mmCIF file of C-alpha atoms and ligand atoms in Angstrom:
data_model
loop_
_atom_site.group_PDB
_atom_site.id
_atom_site.type_symbol
_atom_site.label_atom_id
_atom_site.label_comp_id
_atom_site.label_asym_id
_atom_site.label_seq_id
_atom_site.Cartn_x
_atom_site.Cartn_y
_atom_site.Cartn_z
ATOM 1 C CA MET A 1 32.123 15.328 -7.706
ATOM 2 C CA LYS A 2 31.286 11.709 -7.021
ATOM 3 C CA ASN A 3 28.100 10.066 -8.178
ATOM 4 C CA LEU A 4 25.332 11.080 -5.743
ATOM 5 C CA LYS A 5 22.892 8.482 -6.886
ATOM 6 C CA ALA A 6 21.279 5.338 -5.502
ATOM 7 C CA THR A 7 18.431 2.966 -6.268
ATOM 8 C CA ALA A 8 16.302 1.162 -3.715
ATOM 9 C CA ILE A 9 13.502 -1.357 -3.828
ATOM 10 C CA ALA A 10 10.747 -1.549 -1.261
ATOM 11 C CA HIS A 11 7.601 -3.598 -1.013
ATOM 12 C CA SER A 12 4.166 -2.542 -0.022
ATOM 13 C CA ASN A 13 2.826 -3.989 3.222
ATOM 14 C CA ILE A 14 -0.602 -5.047 4.388
ATOM 15 C CA ALA A 15 -1.583 -4.429 7.989
ATOM 16 C CA PHE A 16 -3.220 -7.201 9.999
ATOM 17 C CA ILE A 17 -3.842 -4.667 12.774
ATOM 18 C CA LYS A 18 -4.358 -1.239 11.262
ATOM 19 C CA TYR A 19 -2.926 2.206 11.801
ATOM 20 C CA TRP A 20 -5.937 4.516 11.787
ATOM 21 C CA GLY A 21 -5.766 7.736 13.769
ATOM 22 C CA LYS A 22 -2.779 9.857 14.731
ATOM 23 C CA LYS A 23 -1.531 11.336 17.972
ATOM 24 C CA ASP A 24 0.549 13.791 15.949
ATOM 25 C CA GLU A 25 -0.545 14.746 12.451
ATOM 26 C CA LYS A 26 2.782 16.096 11.250
ATOM 27 C CA LEU A 27 5.047 13.424 12.697
ATOM 28 C CA HIS A 28 2.628 10.615 11.811
ATOM 29 C CA LEU A 29 2.686 9.295 15.363
ATOM 30 C CA PRO A 30 -0.051 6.663 15.558
ATOM 31 C CA LEU A 31 -2.563 6.141 18.355
ATOM 32 C CA ASN A 32 -1.891 2.391 18.424
ATOM 33 C CA ASN A 33 0.714 -0.195 17.440
ATOM 34 C CA SER A 34 0.077 -1.930 14.129
ATOM 35 C CA LEU A 35 1.215 -5.237 12.631
ATOM 36 C CA SER A 36 1.876 -6.030 8.996
ATOM 37 C CA VAL A 37 3.668 -8.182 6.496
ATOM 38 C CA ASN A 38 5.622 -7.051 3.441
ATOM 39 C CA LEU A 39 4.289 -8.211 0.064
ATOM 40 C CA ASP A 40 6.743 -9.605 -2.459
ATOM 41 C CA ASN A 41 4.745 -8.749 -5.576
ATOM 42 C CA LEU A 42 3.848 -5.120 -4.838
ATOM 43 C CA ILE A 43 7.092 -3.385 -5.570
ATOM 44 C CA THR A 44 8.391 0.164 -5.848
ATOM 45 C CA LYS A 45 11.783 0.854 -7.361
ATOM 46 C CA THR A 46 13.158 4.337 -6.833
ATOM 47 C CA THR A 47 16.296 6.008 -8.123
ATOM 48 C CA VAL A 48 17.381 9.275 -6.530
ATOM 49 C CA GLU A 49 20.133 11.404 -7.964
ATOM 50 C CA PHE A 50 21.398 14.694 -6.531
ATOM 51 C CA SER A 51 23.341 17.068 -8.755
ATOM 52 C CA GLU A 52 24.443 20.668 -8.856
ATOM 53 C CA THR A 53 23.259 20.744 -12.479
ATOM 54 C CA PHE A 54 19.622 20.332 -11.348
ATOM 55 C CA LYS A 55 17.840 23.669 -10.915
ATOM 56 C CA LYS A 56 14.859 22.151 -9.101
ATOM 57 C CA ASP A 57 13.634 18.838 -7.752
ATOM 58 C CA GLN A 58 12.061 16.721 -10.464
ATOM 59 C CA ILE A 59 9.841 13.812 -9.538
ATOM 60 C CA PHE A 60 8.602 11.149 -11.901
ATOM 61 C CA ILE A 61 6.231 8.429 -10.746
ATOM 62 C CA ASP A 62 5.378 5.741 -13.267
ATOM 63 C CA GLY A 63 6.713 7.921 -16.066
ATOM 64 C CA GLN A 64 4.671 11.029 -15.166
ATOM 65 C CA THR A 65 5.864 14.206 -13.459
ATOM 66 C CA VAL A 66 3.981 14.721 -10.235
ATOM 67 C CA GLN A 67 2.592 18.023 -9.051
ATOM 68 C CA GLY A 68 0.587 19.582 -6.253
ATOM 69 C CA GLU A 69 0.224 17.802 -2.921
ATOM 70 C CA LYS A 70 1.995 14.645 -4.122
ATOM 71 C CA GLU A 71 5.021 16.646 -5.257
ATOM 72 C CA LYS A 72 5.085 18.569 -1.987
ATOM 73 C CA ARG A 73 5.150 15.345 0.058
ATOM 74 C CA VAL A 74 8.170 14.075 -1.878
ATOM 75 C CA VAL A 75 10.005 17.427 -1.813
ATOM 76 C CA ASP A 76 9.372 17.741 1.956
ATOM 77 C CA HIS A 77 10.915 14.296 2.354
ATOM 78 C CA LEU A 78 13.939 15.217 0.241
ATOM 79 C CA ASN A 79 14.320 18.334 2.416
ATOM 80 C CA ARG A 80 14.452 16.162 5.547
ATOM 81 C CA VAL A 81 17.219 14.065 4.015
ATOM 82 C CA ARG A 82 19.141 17.123 2.726
ATOM 83 C CA LYS A 83 18.972 18.578 6.231
ATOM 84 C CA MET A 84 20.348 15.369 7.751
ATOM 85 C CA ALA A 85 23.217 15.289 5.222
ATOM 86 C CA LYS A 86 23.775 19.063 5.333
ATOM 87 C CA ILE A 87 23.683 19.143 1.544
ATOM 88 C CA CYS A 88 21.350 21.388 -0.430
ATOM 89 C CA LEU A 89 21.564 19.948 -3.958
ATOM 90 C CA LYS A 90 18.394 19.431 -5.963
ATOM 91 C CA ALA A 91 17.326 15.916 -6.879
ATOM 92 C CA LYS A 92 15.849 13.849 -9.650
ATOM 93 C CA VAL A 93 13.569 11.067 -8.394
ATOM 94 C CA ILE A 94 12.387 8.314 -10.694
ATOM 95 C CA SER A 95 9.968 5.933 -9.077
ATOM 96 C CA LYS A 96 8.110 3.005 -10.546
ATOM 97 C CA ASN A 97 5.419 0.802 -9.096
ATOM 98 C CA ASN A 98 4.528 -2.571 -10.534
ATOM 99 C CA PHE A 99 0.931 -1.947 -9.391
ATOM 100 C CA PRO A 100 -1.620 0.860 -9.893
ATOM 101 C CA THR A 101 -0.751 3.968 -7.837
ATOM 102 C CA ALA A 102 -3.352 5.123 -5.268
ATOM 103 C CA SER A 103 -5.658 2.146 -5.713
ATOM 104 C CA GLY A 104 -5.611 1.235 -2.040
ATOM 105 C CA LEU A 105 -2.533 -0.914 -2.608
ATOM 106 C CA ALA A 106 -0.432 1.405 -0.431
ATOM 107 C CA SER A 107 1.970 2.893 -2.943
ATOM 108 C CA SER A 108 2.831 5.544 -0.340
ATOM 109 C CA ALA A 109 4.212 2.829 1.972
ATOM 110 C CA SER A 110 6.593 1.255 -0.539
ATOM 111 C CA GLY A 111 7.161 4.659 -2.154
ATOM 112 C CA PHE A 112 8.402 6.460 0.949
ATOM 113 C CA ALA A 113 10.349 3.411 2.137
ATOM 114 C CA ALA A 114 12.237 3.226 -1.175
ATOM 115 C CA LEU A 115 12.659 7.017 -1.305
ATOM 116 C CA SER A 116 14.069 7.102 2.239
ATOM 117 C CA LEU A 117 16.643 4.420 1.531
ATOM 118 C CA ALA A 118 17.678 5.657 -1.940
ATOM 119 C CA SER A 119 17.930 9.333 -0.984
ATOM 120 C CA THR A 120 19.911 8.782 2.225
ATOM 121 C CA LYS A 121 22.297 6.425 0.442
ATOM 122 C CA ALA A 122 22.718 8.841 -2.488
ATOM 123 C CA LEU A 123 23.839 11.529 -0.038
ATOM 124 C CA GLY A 124 26.271 9.170 1.664
ATOM 125 C CA LEU A 125 24.262 8.576 4.832
ATOM 126 C CA SER A 126 24.097 5.065 6.275
ATOM 127 C CA LEU A 127 21.126 4.953 8.586
ATOM 128 C CA SER A 128 20.350 2.054 10.922
ATOM 129 C CA GLU A 129 17.148 0.125 10.188
ATOM 130 C CA LYS A 130 15.481 1.903 13.105
ATOM 131 C CA ASP A 131 16.471 5.392 11.938
ATOM 132 C CA LEU A 132 15.425 4.588 8.384
ATOM 133 C CA SER A 133 12.043 3.423 9.662
ATOM 134 C CA ILE A 134 11.671 6.654 11.644
ATOM 135 C CA LEU A 135 12.543 8.684 8.545
ATOM 136 C CA ALA A 136 10.160 6.719 6.298
ATOM 137 C CA ARG A 137 7.374 7.285 8.852
ATOM 138 C CA LEU A 138 7.661 11.043 8.319
ATOM 139 C CA GLY A 139 6.836 10.515 4.627
ATOM 140 C CA SER A 140 3.872 8.248 5.281
ATOM 141 C CA GLY A 141 3.118 6.414 8.502
ATOM 142 C CA SER A 142 2.719 2.958 7.014
ATOM 143 C CA ALA A 143 6.021 3.362 5.103
ATOM 144 C CA CYS A 144 7.946 2.729 8.324
ATOM 145 C CA ARG A 145 6.656 -0.876 8.213
ATOM 146 C CA SER A 146 8.115 -1.456 4.731
ATOM 147 C CA ILE A 147 11.696 -1.010 6.011
ATOM 148 C CA PRO A 148 12.260 -4.179 8.127
ATOM 149 C CA ASP A 149 11.912 -7.724 6.747
ATOM 150 C CA GLY A 150 8.894 -9.963 6.918
ATOM 151 C CA PHE A 151 6.295 -9.765 9.690
ATOM 152 C CA VAL A 152 6.589 -6.374 11.322
ATOM 153 C CA GLU A 153 5.298 -4.417 14.291
ATOM 154 C CA TRP A 154 5.205 -0.629 14.354
ATOM 155 C CA TYR A 155 5.544 0.634 17.903
ATOM 156 C CA LYS A 156 3.446 3.716 18.454
ATOM 157 C CA GLY A 157 6.140 4.948 20.846
ATOM 158 C CA LYS A 158 6.002 8.078 22.949
ATOM 159 C CA ASP A 159 7.579 10.534 20.547
ATOM 160 C CA HIS A 160 9.422 10.898 17.236
ATOM 161 C CA GLN A 161 12.447 8.824 18.263
ATOM 162 C CA THR A 162 10.489 5.943 19.763
ATOM 163 C CA SER A 163 7.903 5.374 17.012
ATOM 164 C CA TYR A 164 9.330 2.935 14.468
ATOM 165 C CA ALA A 165 8.810 -0.533 13.027
ATOM 166 C CA LYS A 166 10.730 -3.689 13.838
ATOM 167 C CA GLY A 167 10.714 -7.162 12.318
ATOM 168 C CA LEU A 168 8.995 -9.810 14.466
ATOM 169 C CA PHE A 169 9.630 -12.774 12.144
ATOM 170 C CA PRO A 170 11.481 -13.185 8.834
ATOM 171 C CA PRO A 171 9.499 -13.711 5.599
ATOM 172 C CA SER A 172 10.202 -17.460 5.654
ATOM 173 C CA TYR A 173 8.630 -17.803 9.115
ATOM 174 C CA TRP A 174 5.141 -18.625 7.870
ATOM 175 C CA SER A 175 4.152 -19.726 4.348
ATOM 176 C CA LEU A 176 1.178 -17.485 3.789
ATOM 177 C CA SER A 177 -0.332 -16.334 0.528
ATOM 178 C CA ILE A 178 -1.688 -12.826 0.391
ATOM 179 C CA ILE A 179 -3.767 -12.400 -2.718
ATOM 180 C CA VAL A 180 -4.950 -9.010 -3.841
ATOM 181 C CA LEU A 181 -8.353 -9.021 -5.445
ATOM 182 C CA LEU A 182 -8.496 -5.822 -7.450
ATOM 183 C CA ILE A 183 -11.911 -4.232 -7.333
ATOM 184 C CA GLU A 184 -10.941 -0.906 -8.882
ATOM 185 C CA THR A 185 -7.723 0.713 -10.037
ATOM 186 C CA LYS A 186 -8.574 4.375 -10.292
ATOM 187 C CA GLU A 187 -7.330 7.157 -8.023
ATOM 188 C CA LYS A 188 -9.051 7.305 -4.642
ATOM 189 C CA LYS A 189 -11.120 10.384 -3.822
ATOM 190 C CA THR A 190 -10.163 10.467 -0.158
ATOM 191 C CA PHE A 191 -6.570 9.735 0.698
ATOM 192 C CA SER A 192 -5.872 8.031 3.962
ATOM 193 C CA ASN A 193 -4.255 11.093 5.555
ATOM 194 C CA GLN A 194 -7.616 12.913 5.433
ATOM 195 C CA GLY A 195 -9.355 9.842 6.885
ATOM 196 C CA HIS A 196 -6.973 9.691 9.844
ATOM 197 C CA GLN A 197 -8.158 13.152 10.887
ATOM 198 C CA LEU A 198 -11.761 12.046 11.181
ATOM 199 C CA VAL A 199 -11.325 9.153 13.616
ATOM 200 C CA TRP A 200 -12.585 11.010 16.688
ATOM 201 C CA THR A 201 -15.822 11.887 14.881
ATOM 202 C CA SER A 202 -16.801 8.209 15.013
ATOM 203 C CA PRO A 203 -18.556 7.287 18.278
ATOM 204 C CA PHE A 204 -16.868 3.872 18.083
ATOM 205 C CA PHE A 205 -13.272 5.032 17.959
ATOM 206 C CA LYS A 206 -12.874 5.328 21.736
ATOM 207 C CA GLU A 207 -14.096 1.759 22.095
ATOM 208 C CA ARG A 208 -11.603 0.596 19.475
ATOM 209 C CA LEU A 209 -8.676 2.142 21.346
ATOM 210 C CA LYS A 210 -9.879 0.626 24.609
ATOM 211 C CA ASN A 211 -9.595 -2.887 23.166
ATOM 212 C CA ILE A 212 -6.695 -2.566 20.769
ATOM 213 C CA ASP A 213 -3.879 -3.692 23.072
ATOM 214 C CA LYS A 214 -5.719 -6.922 23.855
ATOM 215 C CA LYS A 215 -6.226 -7.493 20.140
ATOM 216 C CA ILE A 216 -2.522 -6.942 19.478
ATOM 217 C CA PHE A 217 -1.607 -9.333 22.261
ATOM 218 C CA LEU A 218 -3.870 -12.011 20.759
ATOM 219 C CA ILE A 219 -2.745 -11.618 17.171
ATOM 220 C CA LYS A 220 0.902 -11.893 18.254
ATOM 221 C CA LYS A 221 0.027 -15.035 20.191
ATOM 222 C CA TYR A 222 -1.654 -16.620 17.140
ATOM 223 C CA LEU A 223 1.222 -15.548 14.939
ATOM 224 C CA GLN A 224 3.642 -17.148 17.377
ATOM 225 C CA GLU A 225 1.559 -20.348 17.444
ATOM 226 C CA LYS A 226 0.879 -20.209 13.670
ATOM 227 C CA ASN A 227 -2.765 -20.731 14.511
ATOM 228 C CA PHE A 228 -4.119 -19.793 11.119
ATOM 229 C CA LEU A 229 -7.855 -19.955 11.838
ATOM 230 C CA LYS A 230 -7.647 -17.746 14.933
ATOM 231 C CA PHE A 231 -5.150 -15.440 13.241
ATOM 232 C CA GLY A 232 -7.308 -15.044 10.133
ATOM 233 C CA GLN A 233 -10.448 -14.355 12.142
ATOM 234 C CA ILE A 234 -8.790 -11.501 14.054
ATOM 235 C CA VAL A 235 -7.454 -10.031 10.809
ATOM 236 C CA GLU A 236 -10.906 -10.094 9.258
ATOM 237 C CA ASP A 237 -12.628 -8.697 12.384
ATOM 238 C CA GLU A 238 -10.046 -5.899 12.442
ATOM 239 C CA ALA A 239 -10.758 -4.930 8.826
ATOM 240 C CA LEU A 240 -14.496 -4.757 9.516
ATOM 241 C CA GLU A 241 -13.841 -2.710 12.641
ATOM 242 C CA LEU A 242 -11.669 -0.287 10.660
ATOM 243 C CA HIS A 243 -14.421 0.180 8.106
ATOM 244 C CA SER A 244 -17.038 0.604 10.836
ATOM 245 C CA ILE A 245 -14.987 3.566 12.090
ATOM 246 C CA MET A 246 -14.752 4.922 8.549
ATOM 247 C CA LEU A 247 -18.476 4.464 7.895
ATOM 248 C CA THR A 248 -19.411 6.247 11.114
ATOM 249 C CA SER A 249 -16.970 9.156 10.727
ATOM 250 C CA LYS A 250 -18.412 12.562 9.904
ATOM 251 C CA PRO A 251 -18.461 12.923 6.973
ATOM 252 C CA ALA A 252 -18.764 9.186 6.415
ATOM 253 C CA LEU A 253 -15.940 7.522 4.513
ATOM 254 C CA ILE A 254 -17.260 4.835 2.224
ATOM 255 C CA TYR A 255 -14.339 3.198 0.465
ATOM 256 C CA TRP A 256 -16.200 0.082 -0.627
ATOM 257 C CA GLN A 257 -17.840 -0.542 -3.959
ATOM 258 C CA PRO A 258 -20.767 -2.921 -4.482
ATOM 259 C CA GLU A 259 -18.178 -5.355 -5.847
ATOM 260 C CA THR A 260 -16.369 -5.251 -2.479
ATOM 261 C CA ILE A 261 -19.416 -6.637 -0.664
ATOM 262 C CA LYS A 262 -19.882 -9.229 -3.373
ATOM 263 C CA ALA A 263 -16.283 -10.366 -2.915
ATOM 264 C CA ILE A 264 -16.658 -10.505 0.900
ATOM 265 C CA LYS A 265 -19.681 -12.758 0.459
ATOM 266 C CA TYR A 266 -17.701 -14.921 -1.928
ATOM 267 C CA ILE A 267 -14.960 -15.373 0.680
ATOM 268 C CA TYR A 268 -17.614 -16.424 3.225
ATOM 269 C CA PHE A 269 -18.935 -18.891 0.667
ATOM 270 C CA LEU A 270 -15.458 -20.357 0.066
ATOM 271 C CA ARG A 271 -14.913 -20.701 3.798
ATOM 272 C CA GLU A 272 -18.231 -22.488 4.191
ATOM 273 C CA LYS A 273 -17.058 -24.844 1.464
ATOM 274 C CA GLY A 274 -14.063 -25.679 3.651
ATOM 275 C CA LEU A 275 -11.359 -23.400 2.200
ATOM 276 C CA PRO A 276 -9.569 -21.532 5.011
ATOM 277 C CA VAL A 277 -9.309 -17.990 3.613
ATOM 278 C CA PHE A 278 -9.819 -14.602 5.268
ATOM 279 C CA PHE A 279 -9.784 -11.037 3.988
ATOM 280 C CA THR A 280 -8.596 -7.613 5.006
ATOM 281 C CA ILE A 281 -9.247 -4.240 3.364
ATOM 282 C CA ASP A 282 -7.392 -0.914 3.697
ATOM 283 C CA ALA A 283 -8.600 2.573 2.806
ATOM 284 C CA GLY A 284 -9.864 1.364 -0.536
ATOM 285 C CA SER A 285 -12.166 -1.150 -2.130
ATOM 286 C CA ASN A 286 -9.718 -3.970 -2.904
ATOM 287 C CA LEU A 287 -9.597 -7.152 -0.862
ATOM 288 C CA PHE A 288 -6.394 -8.739 0.425
ATOM 289 C CA LEU A 289 -7.072 -12.445 0.855
ATOM 290 C CA ILE A 290 -5.009 -14.380 3.337
ATOM 291 C CA SER A 291 -4.565 -18.119 3.101
ATOM 292 C CA GLN A 292 -1.918 -20.692 3.820
ATOM 293 C CA LYS A 293 0.427 -21.465 0.926
ATOM 294 C CA LYS A 294 -0.767 -25.060 0.884
ATOM 295 C CA ASP A 295 -4.259 -23.827 -0.071
ATOM 296 C CA GLU A 296 -3.094 -21.255 -2.626
ATOM 297 C CA LYS A 297 -3.751 -23.383 -5.711
ATOM 298 C CA ASP A 298 -7.291 -24.245 -4.612
ATOM 299 C CA LEU A 299 -8.002 -20.635 -3.759
ATOM 300 C CA ILE A 300 -6.753 -19.366 -7.116
ATOM 301 C CA ARG A 301 -8.820 -21.983 -8.917
ATOM 302 C CA GLU A 302 -11.949 -20.835 -7.058
ATOM 303 C CA LEU A 303 -11.185 -17.148 -7.614
ATOM 304 C CA LYS A 304 -10.742 -17.671 -11.333
ATOM 305 C CA LYS A 305 -14.293 -18.949 -11.542
ATOM 306 C CA GLU A 306 -15.496 -15.436 -10.608
ATOM 307 C CA TYR A 307 -12.636 -13.073 -11.492
ATOM 308 C CA SER A 308 -10.330 -12.570 -14.447
ATOM 309 C CA GLU A 309 -6.639 -13.285 -13.989
ATOM 310 C CA LYS A 310 -5.883 -9.565 -14.303
ATOM 311 C CA LYS A 311 -7.712 -8.897 -11.023
ATOM 312 C CA ILE A 312 -5.590 -11.305 -8.992
ATOM 313 C CA ILE A 313 -2.115 -10.443 -7.634
ATOM 314 C CA ILE A 314 -0.422 -13.254 -5.728
ATOM 315 C CA ASN A 315 1.967 -12.270 -2.940
ATOM 316 C CA HIS A 316 4.026 -13.958 -0.285
ATOM 317 C CA PRO A 317 5.813 -12.503 2.734
ATOM 318 C CA SER A 318 8.795 -10.485 1.623
ATOM 319 C CA LYS A 319 11.911 -8.807 2.903
ATOM 320 C CA GLY A 320 12.055 -5.095 3.598
ATOM 321 C CA ALA A 321 13.732 -2.262 1.706
ATOM 322 C CA PHE A 322 17.110 -2.838 0.069
ATOM 323 C CA LEU A 323 19.555 -1.144 -2.284
ATOM 324 C CA ILE A 324 20.330 -2.315 -5.786
ATOM 325 C CA LYS A 325 23.003 -1.401 -8.267
ATOM 326 C CA ASP A 326 21.322 0.399 -11.127
ATOM 327 C CA TYR A 327 22.993 2.959 -13.279
ATOM 328 C CA GLN A 328 20.194 3.726 -15.694
ATOM 329 C CA VAL A 329 18.640 7.129 -15.066
ATOM 330 C CA GLU A 330 15.720 7.840 -17.349
ATOM 331 C CA GLY A 331 12.774 5.593 -17.954
ATOM 332 C CA ASP A 332 14.430 2.164 -17.883
HETATM 333 C C1 DP6 B 401 -5.843 2.072 6.238
HETATM 334 O O1 DP6 B 401 0.178 5.397 6.074
HETATM 335 O O2 DP6 B 401 -1.374 6.009 4.200
HETATM 336 O O3 DP6 B 401 -3.771 1.580 5.173
HETATM 337 O O4 DP6 B 401 0.595 8.449 7.567
HETATM 338 O O5 DP6 B 401 -1.162 9.861 6.541
HETATM 339 O O6 DP6 B 401 0.502 8.703 5.070
HETATM 340 P P1 DP6 B 401 -0.278 8.662 6.366
HETATM 341 O O7 DP6 B 401 -1.303 7.429 6.262
HETATM 342 P P2 DP6 B 401 -1.100 5.977 5.658
HETATM 343 O O8 DP6 B 401 -2.310 5.203 6.394
HETATM 344 C C2 DP6 B 401 -2.526 3.842 6.182
HETATM 345 C C3 DP6 B 401 -3.883 3.473 6.642
HETATM 346 C C4 DP6 B 401 -4.322 2.062 6.365
HETATM 347 C C5 DP6 B 401 -4.002 1.140 7.529
HETATM 348 C C6 DP6 B 401 -2.579 0.643 7.660
HETATM 349 O O9 DP6 B 401 -1.863 0.491 6.649
HETATM 350 O O10 DP6 B 401 -2.186 0.339 8.794
#
């Protein structure tokens, strides 16, 4: 039997306009379009091998076997791919992140993007970018945005077949720096899929949906014009709006740490000093700072006055998921 094995790399992405709230829980159909960029320094590498010698699916993430809900999500995804390929062999999945898992750095996005590409390829399927994005979405919504290159929009669509992500601009389109400021690196208590379910318990969610299309129109306009100040302001407003929904959900979701607020204030301070930098925050406490590449050195110098080098991860816009040749199985 031929080698049913493939390795893929995918990058995490950060949303400028967020996906928060689902029309369909199971299919991860979002209530609004979202916009993101792939991050070149937040990487997942996944090898998937199918074999008749495997008695059960084995999943290793960062050298550890995974169990419980995490294992189920991966096995469910493998089942989708096995169904598509009409093959029922068990698989070994070895996945590695170059960043802390479940720290709000979206390992599920790069994880399910890489898993989708590696597992389909291993079983001899060649999916189009659109179909791969649709498949990745079933693993984790935001994973569909880690399939295409660069600056990406995820169309909420009407149903399963019409909800997928598409590249708006290639990574080279705009020289931005996206700097992660790590506030904490331990496992989150509330995963984002539980948070999505609470959106309607916030009295502000309806208002958010009412205005979201206008916001998307504007951010695309500023992206098109490369108007950094207007672009950055919308991104920052959006992050605060997201967290206002979280804070007013029942039960309230408080992802921030005291250090998060301190960092926000520090960004305001830097901006007042004349450094054009904005932040966004996902379902976690870490900040993603957005600046233009030309200001990156100054920004890093300022950040290092307050934070150790270990807390700073520098990223630039990156391509989407791709296959690599890699014949090592265990550990590597
Ligand atoms: C706050 O994609 O993690 O990061 O579809 O349930 O897996 P599931 O949710 P997930 O949600 C991401 C939420 C967010 C915003 C965003 O990335 O757009």
